[in-house]
Amino acid sequence: MQRPDGRTPGAMRSVKITPNYTMHAEGSVLIEMGNTKVICTASVEESVPPFLKDTGLGWVTAEYAMLPRATNTRKKRDIKNLKLDGRSSEIQRLIGRSLRAVVDRKALGERQIIVDCDVIQADGGTRCASITGGFVALWLACNKLMEEGVIRTMPLTAQVAAVSVGIFEDEAVLDLNYAEDSHAIVDSNVVMTSKGDFIEVQGTGEGRPFTESELKKLLGLSKRGISRLCKAQSKITGDVGV
């Protein structure tokens, strides 16, 4: 089986994470996974949503957007419709809960960190890139709070990363680009911590049902991919939660 870009089934696209990509946010990165590029910024607010007021617990949430010409045709901005489209809403909820899974909210204190993920170029796997890059932006923001003496300990308990896997032309493959994702028989996204724990597994049989054996292959590929992504993160964050 020949993948569209010549990779072997278990090969990932190149991964590059550039820290401090913008000057104003407490944490920011540009993450590039092949031709997919996402700017992730983490902003600290000294307040929490009303349901957490006076609890001593912090909060981490996320917002996701795809810029109008991130794809091969222009996508209207969500503001044109005065609300998020269903896809963007689902993705930003996924990013938020994935990041919160590795946050000690008591150590963060009663403050909120908002992670904005803006896709500037899309070639598949934008939600996975957003989670992987969003974690690094979140770490940078938390590290700044520690350096400034606002918090005493790092509130992140592990790294979190995400990768796409699927079945393309009856072969299990890792890190699908758009050409593969749009024709995949099975499409999945897997979110895991650097400790090897699962946060979320999304999987859909697009062209046919898939077997338990195929699912195990996909999970095996995802573990390998996330291990590589965590190593890329560690070049900036060090090993978190070890």
PDB file of C-alpha atoms in Angstrom:
ATOM      1  CA  MET A   1       0.000   0.000   0.000  1.00  0.00           C
ATOM      2  CA  GLN A   2       1.391   3.362  -1.071  1.00  0.00           C
ATOM      3  CA  ARG A   3       0.330   6.354   1.012  1.00  0.00           C
ATOM      4  CA  PRO A   4      -0.304   9.566  -0.944  1.00  0.00           C
ATOM      5  CA  ASP A   5       2.820  11.250   0.451  1.00  0.00           C
ATOM      6  CA  GLY A   6       5.020   8.139   0.287  1.00  0.00           C
ATOM      7  CA  ARG A   7       5.130   7.387   4.025  1.00  0.00           C
ATOM      8  CA  THR A   8       5.065   3.865   5.423  1.00  0.00           C
ATOM      9  CA  PRO A   9       1.916   2.923   7.407  1.00  0.00           C
ATOM     10  CA  GLY A  10       3.556   3.562  10.785  1.00  0.00           C
ATOM     11  CA  ALA A  11       5.353   6.787   9.847  1.00  0.00           C
ATOM     12  CA  MET A  12       4.305  10.201  11.113  1.00  0.00           C
ATOM     13  CA  ARG A  13       4.625  13.493   9.351  1.00  0.00           C
ATOM     14  CA  SER A  14       7.379  15.851  10.495  1.00  0.00           C
ATOM     15  CA  VAL A  15       6.604  17.579  13.805  1.00  0.00           C
ATOM     16  CA  LYS A  16       7.883  21.030  14.783  1.00  0.00           C
ATOM     17  CA  ILE A  17       6.855  23.093  17.811  1.00  0.00           C
ATOM     18  CA  THR A  18       8.033  26.704  18.001  1.00  0.00           C
ATOM     19  CA  PRO A  19       7.596  28.235  21.496  1.00  0.00           C
ATOM     20  CA  ASN A  20       6.867  31.879  22.314  1.00  0.00           C
ATOM     21  CA  TYR A  21       5.433  32.422  18.845  1.00  0.00           C
ATOM     22  CA  THR A  22       3.444  35.509  19.832  1.00  0.00           C
ATOM     23  CA  MET A  23       4.565  38.292  22.159  1.00  0.00           C
ATOM     24  CA  HIS A  24       1.528  39.001  24.355  1.00  0.00           C
ATOM     25  CA  ALA A  25       0.114  35.658  25.525  1.00  0.00           C
ATOM     26  CA  GLU A  26       1.491  34.034  28.684  1.00  0.00           C
ATOM     27  CA  GLY A  27       2.140  30.928  26.589  1.00  0.00           C
ATOM     28  CA  SER A  28       2.182  30.493  22.832  1.00  0.00           C
ATOM     29  CA  VAL A  29       3.409  28.064  20.178  1.00  0.00           C
ATOM     30  CA  LEU A  30       3.205  27.363  16.496  1.00  0.00           C
ATOM     31  CA  ILE A  31       2.805  23.635  15.958  1.00  0.00           C
ATOM     32  CA  GLU A  32       3.421  22.125  12.537  1.00  0.00           C
ATOM     33  CA  MET A  33       2.460  18.537  11.774  1.00  0.00           C
ATOM     34  CA  GLY A  34       3.307  18.094   8.124  1.00  0.00           C
ATOM     35  CA  ASN A  35       1.357  20.797   6.307  1.00  0.00           C
ATOM     36  CA  THR A  36      -1.052  21.351   9.187  1.00  0.00           C
ATOM     37  CA  LYS A  37      -0.173  24.489  11.153  1.00  0.00           C
ATOM     38  CA  VAL A  38      -1.889  25.751  14.292  1.00  0.00           C
ATOM     39  CA  ILE A  39      -1.147  28.753  16.513  1.00  0.00           C
ATOM     40  CA  CYS A  40      -1.917  27.945  20.160  1.00  0.00           C
ATOM     41  CA  THR A  41      -1.990  30.672  22.801  1.00  0.00           C
ATOM     42  CA  ALA A  42      -2.661  30.362  26.534  1.00  0.00           C
ATOM     43  CA  SER A  43      -4.087  33.383  28.359  1.00  0.00           C
ATOM     44  CA  VAL A  44      -4.289  33.664  32.152  1.00  0.00           C
ATOM     45  CA  GLU A  45      -7.298  35.325  33.766  1.00  0.00           C
ATOM     46  CA  GLU A  46      -7.433  36.013  37.503  1.00  0.00           C
ATOM     47  CA  SER A  47     -11.039  34.858  37.723  1.00  0.00           C
ATOM     48  CA  VAL A  48     -13.010  31.645  37.222  1.00  0.00           C
ATOM     49  CA  PRO A  49     -16.469  30.798  35.880  1.00  0.00           C
ATOM     50  CA  PRO A  50     -19.272  31.484  38.415  1.00  0.00           C
ATOM     51  CA  PHE A  51     -19.708  27.803  39.300  1.00  0.00           C
ATOM     52  CA  LEU A  52     -16.118  27.738  40.674  1.00  0.00           C
ATOM     53  CA  LYS A  53     -16.187  31.000  42.619  1.00  0.00           C
ATOM     54  CA  ASP A  54     -14.791  30.643  46.181  1.00  0.00           C
ATOM     55  CA  THR A  55     -13.898  26.965  45.674  1.00  0.00           C
ATOM     56  CA  GLY A  56     -10.134  27.501  45.417  1.00  0.00           C
ATOM     57  CA  LEU A  57     -10.111  25.520  42.177  1.00  0.00           C
ATOM     58  CA  GLY A  58      -8.859  26.737  38.824  1.00  0.00           C
ATOM     59  CA  TRP A  59     -10.172  26.055  35.347  1.00  0.00           C
ATOM     60  CA  VAL A  60      -8.741  25.388  31.896  1.00  0.00           C
ATOM     61  CA  THR A  61     -10.840  25.769  28.781  1.00  0.00           C
ATOM     62  CA  ALA A  62     -10.221  26.082  25.052  1.00  0.00           C
ATOM     63  CA  GLU A  63     -11.473  27.759  21.926  1.00  0.00           C
ATOM     64  CA  TYR A  64     -10.856  26.506  18.374  1.00  0.00           C
ATOM     65  CA  ALA A  65     -11.205  28.184  15.021  1.00  0.00           C
ATOM     66  CA  MET A  66     -10.119  27.590  11.455  1.00  0.00           C
ATOM     67  CA  LEU A  67      -9.091  30.687   9.559  1.00  0.00           C
ATOM     68  CA  PRO A  68     -11.048  31.350   6.356  1.00  0.00           C
ATOM     69  CA  ARG A  69      -8.368  30.210   3.909  1.00  0.00           C
ATOM     70  CA  ALA A  70      -6.796  27.463   5.990  1.00  0.00           C
ATOM     71  CA  THR A  71      -8.292  24.994   3.497  1.00  0.00           C
ATOM     72  CA  ASN A  72      -8.389  24.794  -0.280  1.00  0.00           C
ATOM     73  CA  THR A  73     -11.638  26.759  -0.360  1.00  0.00           C
ATOM     74  CA  ARG A  74     -12.578  29.721   1.830  1.00  0.00           C
ATOM     75  CA  LYS A  75     -14.552  28.905   4.978  1.00  0.00           C
ATOM     76  CA  LYS A  76     -16.796  31.654   6.303  1.00  0.00           C
ATOM     77  CA  ARG A  77     -15.906  32.932   9.744  1.00  0.00           C
ATOM     78  CA  ASP A  78     -18.191  31.642  12.505  1.00  0.00           C
ATOM     79  CA  ILE A  79     -19.026  35.237  13.446  1.00  0.00           C
ATOM     80  CA  LYS A  80     -20.945  35.496  10.178  1.00  0.00           C
ATOM     81  CA  ASN A  81     -23.475  33.072  11.634  1.00  0.00           C
ATOM     82  CA  LEU A  82     -23.236  34.576  15.143  1.00  0.00           C
ATOM     83  CA  LYS A  83     -22.412  31.145  16.561  1.00  0.00           C
ATOM     84  CA  LEU A  84     -19.858  28.355  16.276  1.00  0.00           C
ATOM     85  CA  ASP A  85     -20.525  25.629  13.763  1.00  0.00           C
ATOM     86  CA  GLY A  86     -21.072  22.163  15.202  1.00  0.00           C
ATOM     87  CA  ARG A  87     -17.615  20.891  14.245  1.00  0.00           C
ATOM     88  CA  SER A  88     -15.730  23.781  15.875  1.00  0.00           C
ATOM     89  CA  SER A  89     -17.837  23.515  19.023  1.00  0.00           C
ATOM     90  CA  GLU A  90     -17.201  19.773  19.344  1.00  0.00           C
ATOM     91  CA  ILE A  91     -13.453  20.184  18.766  1.00  0.00           C
ATOM     92  CA  GLN A  92     -12.962  22.939  21.332  1.00  0.00           C
ATOM     93  CA  ARG A  93     -14.801  20.898  23.957  1.00  0.00           C
ATOM     94  CA  LEU A  94     -12.458  17.992  23.166  1.00  0.00           C
ATOM     95  CA  ILE A  95      -9.387  20.212  23.536  1.00  0.00           C
ATOM     96  CA  GLY A  96     -10.612  21.635  26.826  1.00  0.00           C
ATOM     97  CA  ARG A  97     -11.400  18.326  28.493  1.00  0.00           C
ATOM     98  CA  SER A  98      -8.157  16.784  27.189  1.00  0.00           C
ATOM     99  CA  LEU A  99      -6.067  19.530  28.790  1.00  0.00           C
ATOM    100  CA  ARG A 100      -8.054  19.546  32.044  1.00  0.00           C
ATOM    101  CA  ALA A 101      -7.338  15.842  32.441  1.00  0.00           C
ATOM    102  CA  VAL A 102      -3.722  16.654  33.369  1.00  0.00           C
ATOM    103  CA  VAL A 103      -4.358  19.767  35.485  1.00  0.00           C
ATOM    104  CA  ASP A 104      -4.220  19.835  39.289  1.00  0.00           C
ATOM    105  CA  ARG A 105      -6.873  22.523  39.607  1.00  0.00           C
ATOM    106  CA  LYS A 106      -6.137  23.129  43.293  1.00  0.00           C
ATOM    107  CA  ALA A 107      -2.473  23.830  42.518  1.00  0.00           C
ATOM    108  CA  LEU A 108      -3.532  26.203  39.739  1.00  0.00           C
ATOM    109  CA  GLY A 109      -5.536  28.239  42.231  1.00  0.00           C
ATOM    110  CA  GLU A 110      -8.693  30.181  41.566  1.00  0.00           C
ATOM    111  CA  ARG A 111      -7.805  31.416  38.079  1.00  0.00           C
ATOM    112  CA  GLN A 112      -8.611  30.410  34.529  1.00  0.00           C
ATOM    113  CA  ILE A 113      -6.362  29.660  31.574  1.00  0.00           C
ATOM    114  CA  ILE A 114      -7.939  29.872  28.131  1.00  0.00           C
ATOM    115  CA  VAL A 115      -6.138  28.038  25.323  1.00  0.00           C
ATOM    116  CA  ASP A 116      -6.974  29.416  21.870  1.00  0.00           C
ATOM    117  CA  CYS A 117      -6.196  27.166  18.904  1.00  0.00           C
ATOM    118  CA  ASP A 118      -6.300  28.880  15.521  1.00  0.00           C
ATOM    119  CA  VAL A 119      -5.711  26.754  12.441  1.00  0.00           C
ATOM    120  CA  ILE A 120      -3.811  28.761   9.826  1.00  0.00           C
ATOM    121  CA  GLN A 121      -3.282  25.832   7.441  1.00  0.00           C
ATOM    122  CA  ALA A 122      -5.182  22.536   7.445  1.00  0.00           C
ATOM    123  CA  ASP A 123      -4.065  19.205   6.000  1.00  0.00           C
ATOM    124  CA  GLY A 124      -5.745  16.777   8.381  1.00  0.00           C
ATOM    125  CA  GLY A 125      -5.358  16.248  12.127  1.00  0.00           C
ATOM    126  CA  THR A 126      -6.111  19.810  13.211  1.00  0.00           C
ATOM    127  CA  ARG A 127      -7.751  18.778  16.492  1.00  0.00           C
ATOM    128  CA  CYS A 128      -4.799  16.529  17.322  1.00  0.00           C
ATOM    129  CA  ALA A 129      -2.284  19.271  16.550  1.00  0.00           C
ATOM    130  CA  SER A 130      -4.348  21.684  18.670  1.00  0.00           C
ATOM    131  CA  ILE A 131      -4.265  19.390  21.700  1.00  0.00           C
ATOM    132  CA  THR A 132      -0.553  18.635  21.317  1.00  0.00           C
ATOM    133  CA  GLY A 133       0.436  22.272  20.782  1.00  0.00           C
ATOM    134  CA  GLY A 134      -2.150  23.538  23.256  1.00  0.00           C
ATOM    135  CA  PHE A 135      -0.490  21.541  26.022  1.00  0.00           C
ATOM    136  CA  VAL A 136       2.857  23.225  25.402  1.00  0.00           C
ATOM    137  CA  ALA A 137       1.228  26.674  25.396  1.00  0.00           C
ATOM    138  CA  LEU A 138      -0.504  25.755  28.662  1.00  0.00           C
ATOM    139  CA  TRP A 139       2.804  24.598  30.180  1.00  0.00           C
ATOM    140  CA  LEU A 140       4.505  27.844  29.176  1.00  0.00           C
ATOM    141  CA  ALA A 141       1.738  29.850  30.851  1.00  0.00           C
ATOM    142  CA  CYS A 142       1.919  27.764  34.039  1.00  0.00           C
ATOM    143  CA  ASN A 143       5.708  28.009  34.077  1.00  0.00           C
ATOM    144  CA  LYS A 144       5.462  31.798  33.848  1.00  0.00           C
ATOM    145  CA  LEU A 145       3.072  31.827  36.814  1.00  0.00           C
ATOM    146  CA  MET A 146       5.633  29.811  38.790  1.00  0.00           C
ATOM    147  CA  GLU A 147       8.515  32.078  37.796  1.00  0.00           C
ATOM    148  CA  GLU A 148       6.511  35.115  38.909  1.00  0.00           C
ATOM    149  CA  GLY A 149       5.667  33.464  42.245  1.00  0.00           C
ATOM    150  CA  VAL A 150       1.934  33.440  41.549  1.00  0.00           C
ATOM    151  CA  ILE A 151       1.712  29.670  42.073  1.00  0.00           C
ATOM    152  CA  ARG A 152       4.087  27.480  44.050  1.00  0.00           C
ATOM    153  CA  THR A 153       4.057  24.207  42.140  1.00  0.00           C
ATOM    154  CA  MET A 154       3.543  23.121  38.529  1.00  0.00           C
ATOM    155  CA  PRO A 155      -0.156  22.208  38.238  1.00  0.00           C
ATOM    156  CA  LEU A 156       0.364  19.910  35.234  1.00  0.00           C
ATOM    157  CA  THR A 157       0.626  16.255  36.240  1.00  0.00           C
ATOM    158  CA  ALA A 158       1.605  14.765  32.863  1.00  0.00           C
ATOM    159  CA  GLN A 159       1.913  15.686  29.216  1.00  0.00           C
ATOM    160  CA  VAL A 160      -1.020  15.188  26.872  1.00  0.00           C
ATOM    161  CA  ALA A 161      -0.915  14.697  23.112  1.00  0.00           C
ATOM    162  CA  ALA A 162      -3.213  13.431  20.391  1.00  0.00           C
ATOM    163  CA  VAL A 163      -2.814  11.705  17.047  1.00  0.00           C
ATOM    164  CA  SER A 164      -5.055  10.467  14.268  1.00  0.00           C
ATOM    165  CA  VAL A 165      -5.074   6.848  13.128  1.00  0.00           C
ATOM    166  CA  GLY A 166      -7.233   5.088  10.601  1.00  0.00           C
ATOM    167  CA  ILE A 167      -7.664   2.419   7.987  1.00  0.00           C
ATOM    168  CA  PHE A 168      -6.788   3.626   4.516  1.00  0.00           C
ATOM    169  CA  GLU A 169      -7.025   1.179   1.620  1.00  0.00           C
ATOM    170  CA  ASP A 170      -7.472  -1.657   4.166  1.00  0.00           C
ATOM    171  CA  GLU A 171      -4.218  -0.800   5.970  1.00  0.00           C
ATOM    172  CA  ALA A 172      -3.899   0.663   9.476  1.00  0.00           C
ATOM    173  CA  VAL A 173      -2.008   3.959   9.187  1.00  0.00           C
ATOM    174  CA  LEU A 174      -0.729   6.619  11.567  1.00  0.00           C
ATOM    175  CA  ASP A 175      -1.187  10.408  11.394  1.00  0.00           C
ATOM    176  CA  LEU A 176      -3.552  10.817   8.448  1.00  0.00           C
ATOM    177  CA  ASN A 177      -3.259  13.820   6.168  1.00  0.00           C
ATOM    178  CA  TYR A 178      -6.326  15.231   4.413  1.00  0.00           C
ATOM    179  CA  ALA A 179      -6.014  13.011   1.313  1.00  0.00           C
ATOM    180  CA  GLU A 180      -6.138   9.936   3.575  1.00  0.00           C
ATOM    181  CA  ASP A 181      -8.650  11.270   6.086  1.00  0.00           C
ATOM    182  CA  SER A 182     -11.174  12.138   3.374  1.00  0.00           C
ATOM    183  CA  HIS A 183     -11.055   8.573   1.989  1.00  0.00           C
ATOM    184  CA  ALA A 184     -10.427   6.583   5.175  1.00  0.00           C
ATOM    185  CA  ILE A 185     -12.459   3.430   5.785  1.00  0.00           C
ATOM    186  CA  VAL A 186     -12.019   3.977   9.540  1.00  0.00           C
ATOM    187  CA  ASP A 187     -11.193   7.353  11.083  1.00  0.00           C
ATOM    188  CA  SER A 188     -10.013   7.686  14.693  1.00  0.00           C
ATOM    189  CA  ASN A 189      -8.458  10.241  17.035  1.00  0.00           C
ATOM    190  CA  VAL A 190      -6.677   9.152  20.204  1.00  0.00           C
ATOM    191  CA  VAL A 191      -5.725  11.371  23.153  1.00  0.00           C
ATOM    192  CA  MET A 192      -3.249  10.044  25.725  1.00  0.00           C
ATOM    193  CA  THR A 193      -0.976  11.201  28.524  1.00  0.00           C
ATOM    194  CA  SER A 194       2.787  10.768  28.601  1.00  0.00           C
ATOM    195  CA  LYS A 195       2.190   8.123  31.283  1.00  0.00           C
ATOM    196  CA  GLY A 196       0.387   5.953  28.732  1.00  0.00           C
ATOM    197  CA  ASP A 197      -3.151   6.563  29.994  1.00  0.00           C
ATOM    198  CA  PHE A 198      -6.023   7.181  27.589  1.00  0.00           C
ATOM    199  CA  ILE A 199      -8.069  10.367  27.843  1.00  0.00           C
ATOM    200  CA  GLU A 200     -10.281   9.910  24.812  1.00  0.00           C
ATOM    201  CA  VAL A 201     -10.642   7.490  21.918  1.00  0.00           C
ATOM    202  CA  GLN A 202     -12.835   8.576  19.005  1.00  0.00           C
ATOM    203  CA  GLY A 203     -13.376   6.029  16.241  1.00  0.00           C
ATOM    204  CA  THR A 204     -15.843   5.681  13.411  1.00  0.00           C
ATOM    205  CA  GLY A 205     -16.311   3.120  10.671  1.00  0.00           C
ATOM    206  CA  GLU A 206     -16.800   5.439   7.712  1.00  0.00           C
ATOM    207  CA  GLY A 207     -16.814   2.810   4.972  1.00  0.00           C
ATOM    208  CA  ARG A 208     -17.459  -0.405   6.894  1.00  0.00           C
ATOM    209  CA  PRO A 209     -17.427  -1.814  10.425  1.00  0.00           C
ATOM    210  CA  PHE A 210     -13.995  -2.610  11.829  1.00  0.00           C
ATOM    211  CA  THR A 211     -12.790  -5.567  13.852  1.00  0.00           C
ATOM    212  CA  GLU A 212     -11.320  -5.829  17.333  1.00  0.00           C
ATOM    213  CA  SER A 213      -8.023  -6.829  15.731  1.00  0.00           C
ATOM    214  CA  GLU A 214      -8.015  -3.672  13.610  1.00  0.00           C
ATOM    215  CA  LEU A 215      -8.838  -1.564  16.661  1.00  0.00           C
ATOM    216  CA  LYS A 216      -5.853  -3.041  18.513  1.00  0.00           C
ATOM    217  CA  LYS A 217      -3.605  -2.172  15.563  1.00  0.00           C
ATOM    218  CA  LEU A 218      -4.899   1.392  15.569  1.00  0.00           C
ATOM    219  CA  LEU A 219      -4.330   1.771  19.308  1.00  0.00           C
ATOM    220  CA  GLY A 220      -0.828   0.352  18.954  1.00  0.00           C
ATOM    221  CA  LEU A 221      -0.009   2.875  16.245  1.00  0.00           C
ATOM    222  CA  SER A 222      -1.469   5.717  18.290  1.00  0.00           C
ATOM    223  CA  LYS A 223       0.720   4.848  21.298  1.00  0.00           C
ATOM    224  CA  ARG A 224       3.826   5.011  19.123  1.00  0.00           C
ATOM    225  CA  GLY A 225       2.757   8.310  17.616  1.00  0.00           C
ATOM    226  CA  ILE A 226       1.898   9.929  20.937  1.00  0.00           C
ATOM    227  CA  SER A 227       5.222   8.807  22.388  1.00  0.00           C
ATOM    228  CA  ARG A 228       6.964  10.687  19.583  1.00  0.00           C
ATOM    229  CA  LEU A 229       4.785  13.758  20.109  1.00  0.00           C
ATOM    230  CA  CYS A 230       5.551  13.782  23.838  1.00  0.00           C
ATOM    231  CA  LYS A 231       9.270  13.708  23.025  1.00  0.00           C
ATOM    232  CA  ALA A 232       8.770  16.735  20.762  1.00  0.00           C
ATOM    233  CA  GLN A 233       6.946  18.502  23.599  1.00  0.00           C
ATOM    234  CA  SER A 234       9.688  17.585  26.078  1.00  0.00           C
ATOM    235  CA  LYS A 235      12.259  19.580  24.121  1.00  0.00           C
ATOM    236  CA  ILE A 236      10.404  22.626  25.461  1.00  0.00           C
ATOM    237  CA  THR A 237       8.685  21.445  28.637  1.00  0.00           C
ATOM    238  CA  GLY A 238      11.033  18.750  29.882  1.00  0.00           C
ATOM    239  CA  ASP A 239       9.405  15.541  31.086  1.00  0.00           C
ATOM    240  CA  VAL A 240       6.263  16.579  32.971  1.00  0.00           C
ATOM    241  CA  GLY A 241       4.999  14.584  35.922  1.00  0.00           C
ATOM    242  CA  VAL A 242       7.882  12.106  36.016  1.00  0.00           C
TER     243      VAL A 242
END
